[in-house]
XYZ file of C-alpha atoms in Angstrom:
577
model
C -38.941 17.799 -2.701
C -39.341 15.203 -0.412
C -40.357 11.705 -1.493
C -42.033 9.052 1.897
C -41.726 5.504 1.581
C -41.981 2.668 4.318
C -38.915 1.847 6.189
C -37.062 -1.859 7.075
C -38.170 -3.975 9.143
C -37.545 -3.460 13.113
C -35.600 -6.261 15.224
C -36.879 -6.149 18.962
C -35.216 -7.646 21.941
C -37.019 -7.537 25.138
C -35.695 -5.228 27.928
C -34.863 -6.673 31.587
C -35.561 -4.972 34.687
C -36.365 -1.539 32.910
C -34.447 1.395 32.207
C -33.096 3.525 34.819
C -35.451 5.956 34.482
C -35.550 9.268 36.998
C -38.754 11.693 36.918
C -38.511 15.591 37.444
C -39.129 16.538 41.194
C -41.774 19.087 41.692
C -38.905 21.800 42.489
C -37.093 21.206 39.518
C -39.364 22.945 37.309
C -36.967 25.456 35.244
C -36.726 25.075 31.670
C -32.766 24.006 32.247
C -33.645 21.279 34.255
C -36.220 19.846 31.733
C -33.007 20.321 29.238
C -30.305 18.792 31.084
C -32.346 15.832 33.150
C -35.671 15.804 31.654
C -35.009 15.206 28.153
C -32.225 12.507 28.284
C -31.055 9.958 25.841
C -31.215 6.347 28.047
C -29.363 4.860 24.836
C -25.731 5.048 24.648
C -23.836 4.856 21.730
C -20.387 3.493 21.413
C -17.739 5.077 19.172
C -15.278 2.550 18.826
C -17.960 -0.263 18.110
C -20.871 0.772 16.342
C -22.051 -2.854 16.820
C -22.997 -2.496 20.247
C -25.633 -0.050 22.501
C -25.718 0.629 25.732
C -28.217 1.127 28.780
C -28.847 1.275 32.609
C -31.468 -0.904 34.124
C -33.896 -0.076 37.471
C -31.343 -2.551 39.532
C -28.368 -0.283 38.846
C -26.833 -2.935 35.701
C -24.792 -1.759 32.572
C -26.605 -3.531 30.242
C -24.857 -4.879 26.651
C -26.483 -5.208 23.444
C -24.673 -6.505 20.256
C -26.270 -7.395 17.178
C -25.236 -10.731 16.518
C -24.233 -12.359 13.460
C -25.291 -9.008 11.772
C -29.300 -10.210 11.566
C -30.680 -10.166 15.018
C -30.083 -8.304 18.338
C -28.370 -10.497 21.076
C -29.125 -10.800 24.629
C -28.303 -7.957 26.837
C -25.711 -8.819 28.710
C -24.691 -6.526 32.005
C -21.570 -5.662 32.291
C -21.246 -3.381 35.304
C -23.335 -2.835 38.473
C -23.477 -0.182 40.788
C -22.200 -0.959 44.339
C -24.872 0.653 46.539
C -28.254 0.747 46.135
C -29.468 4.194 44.431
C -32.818 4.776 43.792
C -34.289 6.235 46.748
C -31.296 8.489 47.366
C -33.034 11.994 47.679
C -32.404 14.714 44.297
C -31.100 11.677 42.582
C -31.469 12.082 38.306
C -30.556 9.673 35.864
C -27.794 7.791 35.435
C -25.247 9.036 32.353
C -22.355 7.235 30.751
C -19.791 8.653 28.178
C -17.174 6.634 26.508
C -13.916 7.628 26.869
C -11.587 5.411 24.733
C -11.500 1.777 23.552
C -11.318 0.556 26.981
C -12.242 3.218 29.579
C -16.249 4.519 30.339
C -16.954 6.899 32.834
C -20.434 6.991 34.659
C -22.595 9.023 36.991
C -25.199 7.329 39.463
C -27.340 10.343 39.365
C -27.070 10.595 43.347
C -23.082 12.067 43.572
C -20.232 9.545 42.600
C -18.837 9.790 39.462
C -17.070 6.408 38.088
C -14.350 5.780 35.968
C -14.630 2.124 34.647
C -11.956 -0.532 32.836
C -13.877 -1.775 30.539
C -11.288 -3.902 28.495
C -11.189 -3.872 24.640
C -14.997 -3.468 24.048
C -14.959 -4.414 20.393
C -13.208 -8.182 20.967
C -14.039 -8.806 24.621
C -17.719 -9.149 24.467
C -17.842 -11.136 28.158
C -15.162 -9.214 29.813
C -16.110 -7.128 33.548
C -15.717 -3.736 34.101
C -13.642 -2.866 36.705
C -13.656 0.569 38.721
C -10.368 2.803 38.344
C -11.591 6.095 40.029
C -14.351 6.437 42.411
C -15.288 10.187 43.597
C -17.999 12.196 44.913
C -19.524 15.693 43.002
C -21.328 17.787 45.601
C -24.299 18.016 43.366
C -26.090 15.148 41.151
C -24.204 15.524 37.939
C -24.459 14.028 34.428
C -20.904 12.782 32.596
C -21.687 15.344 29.002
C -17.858 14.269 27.501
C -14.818 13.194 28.099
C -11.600 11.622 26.741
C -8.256 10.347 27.123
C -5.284 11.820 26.205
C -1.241 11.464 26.464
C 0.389 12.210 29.387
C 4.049 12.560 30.400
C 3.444 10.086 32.948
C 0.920 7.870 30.964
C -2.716 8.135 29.826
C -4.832 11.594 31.079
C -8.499 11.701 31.928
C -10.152 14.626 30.977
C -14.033 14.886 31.803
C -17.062 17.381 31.776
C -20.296 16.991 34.084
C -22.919 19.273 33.766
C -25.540 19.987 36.408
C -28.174 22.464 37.359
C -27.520 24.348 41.110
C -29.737 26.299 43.455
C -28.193 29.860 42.905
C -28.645 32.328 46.121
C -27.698 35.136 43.858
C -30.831 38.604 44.519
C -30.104 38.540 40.636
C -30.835 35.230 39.619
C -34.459 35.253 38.045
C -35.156 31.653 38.228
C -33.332 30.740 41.761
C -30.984 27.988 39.646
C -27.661 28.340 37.612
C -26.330 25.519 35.518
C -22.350 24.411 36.356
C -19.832 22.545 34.635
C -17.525 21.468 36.288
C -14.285 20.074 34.556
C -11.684 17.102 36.022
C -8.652 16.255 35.002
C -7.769 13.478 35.789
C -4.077 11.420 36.218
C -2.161 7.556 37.078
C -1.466 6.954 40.086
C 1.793 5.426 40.549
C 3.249 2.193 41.271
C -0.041 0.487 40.569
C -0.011 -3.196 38.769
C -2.741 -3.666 35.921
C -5.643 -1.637 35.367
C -4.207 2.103 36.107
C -6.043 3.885 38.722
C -6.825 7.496 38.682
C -6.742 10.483 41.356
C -8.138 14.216 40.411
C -5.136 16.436 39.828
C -7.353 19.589 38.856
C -10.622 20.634 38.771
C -11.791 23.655 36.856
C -15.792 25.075 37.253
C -17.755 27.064 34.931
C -21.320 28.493 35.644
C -23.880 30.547 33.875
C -27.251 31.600 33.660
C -28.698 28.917 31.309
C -27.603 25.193 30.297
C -25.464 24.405 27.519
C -26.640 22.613 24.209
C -23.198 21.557 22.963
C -19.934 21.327 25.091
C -16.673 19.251 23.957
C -13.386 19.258 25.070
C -10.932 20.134 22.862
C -8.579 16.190 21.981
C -6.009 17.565 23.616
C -7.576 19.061 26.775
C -6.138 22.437 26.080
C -9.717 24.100 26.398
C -13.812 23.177 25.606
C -16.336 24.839 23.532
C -19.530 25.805 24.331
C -22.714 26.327 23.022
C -25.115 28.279 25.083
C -28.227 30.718 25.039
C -26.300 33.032 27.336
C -22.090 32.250 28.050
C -20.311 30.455 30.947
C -17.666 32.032 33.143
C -14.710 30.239 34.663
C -15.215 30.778 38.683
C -12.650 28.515 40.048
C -9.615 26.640 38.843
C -7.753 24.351 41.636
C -4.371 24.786 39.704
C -4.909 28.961 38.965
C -7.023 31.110 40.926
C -9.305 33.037 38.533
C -7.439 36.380 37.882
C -9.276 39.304 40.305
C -10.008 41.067 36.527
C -11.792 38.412 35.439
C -14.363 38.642 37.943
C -14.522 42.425 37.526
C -15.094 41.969 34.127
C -17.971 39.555 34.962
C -19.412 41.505 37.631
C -19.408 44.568 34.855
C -21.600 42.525 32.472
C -24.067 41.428 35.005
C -24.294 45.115 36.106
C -24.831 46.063 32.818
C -26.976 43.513 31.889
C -29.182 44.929 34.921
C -28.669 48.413 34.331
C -30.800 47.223 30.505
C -33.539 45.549 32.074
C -34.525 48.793 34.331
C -33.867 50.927 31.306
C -36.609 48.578 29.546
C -38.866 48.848 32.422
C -38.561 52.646 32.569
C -39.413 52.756 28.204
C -42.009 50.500 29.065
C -40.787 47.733 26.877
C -42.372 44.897 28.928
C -45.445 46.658 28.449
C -45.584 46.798 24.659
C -48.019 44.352 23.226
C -47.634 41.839 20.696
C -49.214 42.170 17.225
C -52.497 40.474 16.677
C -51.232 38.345 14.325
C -47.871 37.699 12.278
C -47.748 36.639 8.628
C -45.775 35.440 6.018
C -45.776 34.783 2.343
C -44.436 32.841 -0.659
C -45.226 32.934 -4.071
C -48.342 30.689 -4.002
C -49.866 31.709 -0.439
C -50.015 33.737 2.581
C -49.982 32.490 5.952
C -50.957 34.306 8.697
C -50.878 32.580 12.204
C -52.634 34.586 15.935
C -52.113 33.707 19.729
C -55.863 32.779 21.228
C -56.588 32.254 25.014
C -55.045 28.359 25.773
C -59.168 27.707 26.661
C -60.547 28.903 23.030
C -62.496 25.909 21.600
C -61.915 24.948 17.904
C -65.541 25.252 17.172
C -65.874 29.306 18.445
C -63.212 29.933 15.506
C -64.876 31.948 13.063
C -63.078 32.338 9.633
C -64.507 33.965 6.667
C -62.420 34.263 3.467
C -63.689 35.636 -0.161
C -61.577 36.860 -2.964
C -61.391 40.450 -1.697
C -62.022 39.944 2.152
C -60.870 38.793 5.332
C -62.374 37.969 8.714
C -61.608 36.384 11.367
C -63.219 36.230 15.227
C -64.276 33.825 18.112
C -67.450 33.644 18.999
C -68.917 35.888 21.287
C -65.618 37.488 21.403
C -63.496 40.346 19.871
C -62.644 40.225 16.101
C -59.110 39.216 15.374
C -58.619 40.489 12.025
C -61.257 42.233 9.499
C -60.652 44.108 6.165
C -60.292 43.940 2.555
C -57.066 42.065 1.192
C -54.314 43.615 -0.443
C -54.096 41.238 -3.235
C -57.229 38.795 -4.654
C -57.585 35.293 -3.027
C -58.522 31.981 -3.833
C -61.027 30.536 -0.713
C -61.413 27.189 -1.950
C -57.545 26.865 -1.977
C -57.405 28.568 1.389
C -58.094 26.490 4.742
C -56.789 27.035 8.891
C -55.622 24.930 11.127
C -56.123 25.211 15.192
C -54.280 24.147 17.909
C -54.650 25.231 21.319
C -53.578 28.736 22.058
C -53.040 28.855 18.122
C -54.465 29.799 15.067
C -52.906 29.252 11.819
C -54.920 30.402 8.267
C -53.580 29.817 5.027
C -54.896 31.895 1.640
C -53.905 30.932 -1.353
C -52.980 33.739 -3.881
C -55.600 34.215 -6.819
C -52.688 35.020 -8.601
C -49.426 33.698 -7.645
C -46.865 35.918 -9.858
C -45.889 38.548 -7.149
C -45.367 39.279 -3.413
C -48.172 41.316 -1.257
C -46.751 44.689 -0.169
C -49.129 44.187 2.748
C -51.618 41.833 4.174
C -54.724 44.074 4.203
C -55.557 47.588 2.175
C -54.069 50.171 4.933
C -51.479 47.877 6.136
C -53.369 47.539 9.383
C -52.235 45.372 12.234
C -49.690 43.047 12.508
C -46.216 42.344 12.141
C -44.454 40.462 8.751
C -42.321 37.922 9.789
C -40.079 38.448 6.606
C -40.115 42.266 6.397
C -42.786 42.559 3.916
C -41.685 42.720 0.089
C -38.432 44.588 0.403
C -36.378 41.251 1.682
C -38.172 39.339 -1.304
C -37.154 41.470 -3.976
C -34.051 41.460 -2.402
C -33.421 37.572 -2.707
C -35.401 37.919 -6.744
C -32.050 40.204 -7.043
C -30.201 37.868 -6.602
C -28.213 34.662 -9.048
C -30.868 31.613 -8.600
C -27.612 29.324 -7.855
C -27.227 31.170 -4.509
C -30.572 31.014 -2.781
C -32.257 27.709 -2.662
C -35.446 29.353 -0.320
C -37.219 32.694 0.072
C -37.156 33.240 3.990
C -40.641 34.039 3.054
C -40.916 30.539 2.889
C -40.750 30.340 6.895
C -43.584 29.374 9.316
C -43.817 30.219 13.117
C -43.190 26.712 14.396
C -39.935 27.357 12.168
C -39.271 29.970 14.660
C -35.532 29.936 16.618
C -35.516 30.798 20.491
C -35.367 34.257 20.584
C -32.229 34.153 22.776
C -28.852 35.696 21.863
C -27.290 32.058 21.940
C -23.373 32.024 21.621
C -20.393 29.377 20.309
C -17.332 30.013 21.865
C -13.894 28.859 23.217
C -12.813 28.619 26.556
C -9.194 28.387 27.461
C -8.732 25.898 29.964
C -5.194 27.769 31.601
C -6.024 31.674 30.697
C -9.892 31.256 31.548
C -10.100 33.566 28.429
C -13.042 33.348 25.652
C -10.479 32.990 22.319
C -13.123 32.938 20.264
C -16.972 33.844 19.923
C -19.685 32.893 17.157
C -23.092 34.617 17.665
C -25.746 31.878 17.021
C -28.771 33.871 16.914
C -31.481 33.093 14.924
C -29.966 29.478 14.351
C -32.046 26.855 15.651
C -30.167 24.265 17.412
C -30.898 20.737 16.176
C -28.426 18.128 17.472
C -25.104 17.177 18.354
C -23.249 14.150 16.208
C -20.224 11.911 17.008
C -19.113 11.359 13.713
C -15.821 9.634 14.741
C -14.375 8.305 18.091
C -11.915 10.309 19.204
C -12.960 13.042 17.727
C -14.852 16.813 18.422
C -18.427 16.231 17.975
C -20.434 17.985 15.310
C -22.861 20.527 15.782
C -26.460 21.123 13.621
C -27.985 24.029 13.482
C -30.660 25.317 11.343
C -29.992 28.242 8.418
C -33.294 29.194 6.831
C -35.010 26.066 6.114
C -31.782 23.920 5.818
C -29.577 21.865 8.334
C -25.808 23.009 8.314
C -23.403 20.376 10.253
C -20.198 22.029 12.395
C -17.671 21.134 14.202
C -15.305 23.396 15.966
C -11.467 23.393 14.938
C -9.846 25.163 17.476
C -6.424 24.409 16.351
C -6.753 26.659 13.144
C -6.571 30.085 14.459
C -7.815 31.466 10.747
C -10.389 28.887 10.482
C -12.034 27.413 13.860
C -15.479 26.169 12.749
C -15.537 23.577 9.918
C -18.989 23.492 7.662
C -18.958 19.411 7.115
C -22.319 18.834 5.512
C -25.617 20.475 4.375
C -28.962 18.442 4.886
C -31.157 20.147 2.427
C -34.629 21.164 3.590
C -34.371 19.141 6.913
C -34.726 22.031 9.050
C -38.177 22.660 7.551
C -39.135 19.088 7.532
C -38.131 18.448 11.503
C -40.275 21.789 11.965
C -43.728 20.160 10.906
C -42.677 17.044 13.280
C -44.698 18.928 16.470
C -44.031 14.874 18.766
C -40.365 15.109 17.558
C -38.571 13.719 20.564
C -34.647 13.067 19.026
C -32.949 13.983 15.805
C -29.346 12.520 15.125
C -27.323 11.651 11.992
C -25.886 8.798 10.401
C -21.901 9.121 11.541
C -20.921 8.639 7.647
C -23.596 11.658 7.578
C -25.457 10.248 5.114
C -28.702 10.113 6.445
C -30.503 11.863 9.588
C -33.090 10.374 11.606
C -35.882 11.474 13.892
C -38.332 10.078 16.234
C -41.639 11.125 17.187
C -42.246 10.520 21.866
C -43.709 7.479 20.552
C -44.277 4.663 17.507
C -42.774 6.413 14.473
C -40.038 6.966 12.895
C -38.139 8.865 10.006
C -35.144 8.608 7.874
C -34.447 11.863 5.776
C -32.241 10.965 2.798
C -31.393 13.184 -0.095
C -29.219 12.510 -3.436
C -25.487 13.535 -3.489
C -24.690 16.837 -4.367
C -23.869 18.252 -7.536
C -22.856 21.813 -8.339
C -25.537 24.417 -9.375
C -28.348 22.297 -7.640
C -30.738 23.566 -5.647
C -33.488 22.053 -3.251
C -36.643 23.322 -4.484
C -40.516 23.367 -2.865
C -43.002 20.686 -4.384
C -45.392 21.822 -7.292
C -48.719 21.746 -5.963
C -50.200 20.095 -8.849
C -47.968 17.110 -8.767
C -45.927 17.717 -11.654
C -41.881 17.575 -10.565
C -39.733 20.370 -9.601
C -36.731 21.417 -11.114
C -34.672 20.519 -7.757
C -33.052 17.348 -6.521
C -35.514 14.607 -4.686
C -35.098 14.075 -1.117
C -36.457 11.180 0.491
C -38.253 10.721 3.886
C -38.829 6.968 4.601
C -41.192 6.575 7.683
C -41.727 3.366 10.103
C -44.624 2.959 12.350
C -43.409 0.562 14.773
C -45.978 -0.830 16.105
C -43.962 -3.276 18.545
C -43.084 -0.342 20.886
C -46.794 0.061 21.630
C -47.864 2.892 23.200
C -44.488 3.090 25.173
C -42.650 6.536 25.022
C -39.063 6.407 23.477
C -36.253 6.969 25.830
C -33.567 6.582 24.184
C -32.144 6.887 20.479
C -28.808 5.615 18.553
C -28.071 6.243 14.692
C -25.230 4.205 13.285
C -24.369 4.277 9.626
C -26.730 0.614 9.381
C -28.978 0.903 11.831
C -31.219 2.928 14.026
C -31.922 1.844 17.736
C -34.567 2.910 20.042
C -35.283 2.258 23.766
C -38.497 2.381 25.321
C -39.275 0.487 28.920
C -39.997 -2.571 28.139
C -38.202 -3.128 24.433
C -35.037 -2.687 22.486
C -35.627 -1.961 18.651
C -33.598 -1.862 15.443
C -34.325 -0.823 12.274
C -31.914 -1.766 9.389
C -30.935 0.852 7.066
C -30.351 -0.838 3.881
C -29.021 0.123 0.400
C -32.748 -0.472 -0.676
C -33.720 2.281 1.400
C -32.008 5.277 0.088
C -34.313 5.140 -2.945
């Protein structure tokens, strides 16, 4: 169940100069590009002081906020400016920044240098400048994804991953881009007095057909993980030449890969319609959702439901679904919804005991999104304690990308994937630094909850660690159609989410106990026999109409960044209900 109630009250600080923000050119118009530049967080969190935020203004500053005196928001202070002048620089994106210890950053100017920055002990020297230890050109405008420092024999090691999108000149490539990572290691240079400065002693670069959602290097720098919809390849390594194998083995996939598509084409498989509609049940209602032209108005939907019958139709068009009803149902209960290029029509069972075998007498038309009645009486085989949903339970917009998304290892000397997770049909939600120093975690969505992972490379018999289960929150960010960012609390004990603009919400559910399970609401109002999980919501009307840019969850707080303002919301004890 889940419970709204208002949330704190917001803090705002005014914003000065902007936020360095860098619109999509016209050419750079794939779906990777809107991933890896177009959807960017301006607001950067710091792991070793959770006190502080961070952003970059239109006149190239590091700005500084730190809530002061832990009521208000202080003045943002810069800390850092760029040295040359930026913003007309042609195929520039964003600027990034990642945090690499207690006193080192390392930043991108969006138009080819990548910085790495003294920044002193961040946490006691509020005032103190950053200086700049390494200064280097990338040959493409690249975002700083992670990084970290590590022991060296001859003193601290810089290890850092920047992730770009690349014109790919590839006959194979479908889209005409590839996205690259591209991996420094960095090392002291000697004989230097104070700050130590840094020189690249290798560079390693990965590229693949579609943009990772989650890369981290491993704390010692041994290898990186990835998360992607289809896998990177290793294709150069400064310090070892990628093994002549390797690349036949890659060149075998892609010819493979090639050799499947023409086999398609030749079955005909990109000629083989969708159903007319898809559908999906639970024990109280059916829902059954169709695809209309993007141009259908909501007033030429036609919908007529009685007891025994269905039809549905646009005007002065074709019918989309007529017949009688395999099971009785209730049109008062029943209602649709429409959205362009979508219909969605929910019936509620007459009688809500058991599961329709099909949708209408004759099983005509389209396809069940849950495979029909044999995967529910599957699940009603089994001990309640073990399933806390039906997959029946599932709605389209709770659909994952219907790539073959993978999780995997990549050793940094051998080039070699040690280990591979298929991620299929797991939604990916969000990525969360739960500690500094540490791997961050990795949310994905199992049926209607949220399962939070983080890779363990170390343990050869265990490398992916379940940390935490937020009940029902896959469902719940699933209904949010403006959601814009979805993090957790580092403590994990809430997760927030923010709509483009104005609102916001906190989902919050009890502790766990054992043989609990997260049930759906009654509809008549009387409670469940499940645990109560709460969504707060705050409408922050301060913003505006302003869209969100950026978005920082501590355990205490949640900050958001929109042009012109800097907000906080305080997450108090009185909140968690």
């Amino acid at each position: 169940m889940i419970n709204s109630a208002a949330l704190g009250t917001e803090q705002v600080d005014p914003v000065s100069n902007g936020v360095d923000e860098v619109e999509l050119s016209e050419d750079l118009y794939t779906r990777d590009h809107v991933r890896v530049y177009g959807m960017r967080n301006h607001l950067v969190a710091d792991p070793w002081d959770a006190t502080s935020v961070y952003y970059v203004d239109r006149a190239g500053r590091v700005q500084r906020v730190r809530v002061a005196l832990d009521t208000y928001l202080g003045t943002p202070v810069p800390v850092f400016r760029l040295a040359r002048e930026v913003a007309g620089s042609p195929g520039r994106v964003s600027t990034s920044m990642h945090f690499l210890s207690e006193e080192r950053a390392a930043l991108c100017d969006g138009a080819g240098t990548l910085l790495v920055l003294h920044t002193g002990a961040r946490a006691v020297e509020t005032d103190a400048a950053w200086e700049v230890v390494y200064s280097g050109a990338v040959s493409t405008p690249s975002l700083v994804v992670d990084g970290l420092q590590r022991a060296g024999a001859a003193g601290s090691v810089l290890e850092l991953l920047l992730l770009r999108v690349e014109r790919d000149p590839a006959p194979s490539s479908k889209s005409g881009f590839h996205s690259a990572l591209e991996w420094l290691t960095l090392e002291p240079d000697e004989g230097v007095v104070g700050p130590a400065r840094f020189s690249v002693s290798r560079r390693r670069e990965l590229a693949g057909p579609s943009a990772p959602f989650y890369v981290a290097l491993e704390p010692w720098g041994a290898g990186i993980v990835v998360a992607a919809d289809r896998a990177l390849r290793v294709t150069s390594d400064s310090a070892r030449p990628v093994a002549e194998e390797e690349e036949q083995v890659e060149v075998k996939e892609e010819e493979e890969e090639k050799e499947e598509e023409e086999e398609e084409k030749e079955l005909g498989v990109d000629d083989v319609k969708a159903p007319p509609y898809q559908w999906q049940q639970t024990s109280e209602d059916v829902t059954v959702t169709f695809d209309l032209p993007e141009d259908t108005p909501k007033g030429d939907v036609e919908v007529t439901v009685t007891p025994e019958r269905l039809e549905v139709g646009v005007k002065g068009g074709a019918t989309l679904l007529r017949g009688e009803l395999a099971g009785r149902a209730d049109p008062e209960g029943s209602a649709w919804t429409w959205s362009p290029g979508r219909l969605e029509l929910t019936l509620m069972k007459a009688e809500p005991s058991g599961d329709w075998a099909e949708l209408l007498a004759g099983g005509v038309g389209g396809a069940n999104g849950a495979n029909g009645a044999t995967q529910g009486d599957d699940f009603e085989r089994r001990p309640v304690e073990q399933v806390a949903y039906n997959p029946q339970q599932l709605e389209e917009c709770d659909a994952a990308p219907e790539e073959m998304a993978t999780l995997c290892r990549i050793d940094g000397d051998s080039h070699a994937r040690t280990y591979t997770v298929n991620l299929g049909g797991h939604q990916f939600l969000f990525t969360a630094q739960l500690a500094a120093g540490d791997m961050p975690g990795l949310c994905l969505r199992h049926d209607v909850d949220a399962l939070l992972w983080r890779p363990r490379p170390q343990d050869d018999a265990r490398p992916w660690e379940h940390l935490d289960t937020f009940n029902a929150l896959g469902y719940v960010q699933a209904s949010k159609q403006e959601r814009k960012f979805l993090a957790c609390a580092p403590g994990r004990a809430f997760a927030a989410l923010c709509e483009c603009s104005r609102r916001v919400f906190l989902y919050r559910q009890p502790a766990a106990s054992p043989g609990t399970q997260l049930r759906k609401r009654s509809r008549d109002g009387r409670p469940g026999d499940g645990r109560v999980a709460r969504q707060q919501v705050a409408t922050l009307e301060a913003a505006g109409s302003e869209p969100f840019l950026g978005f920082v969850v501590t355990d205490e707080r949640v900050f958001l960044l929109t042009q012109s303002k800097l907000l906080a919301l305080r997450v108090t004890e009185t909140a968690h209900g």
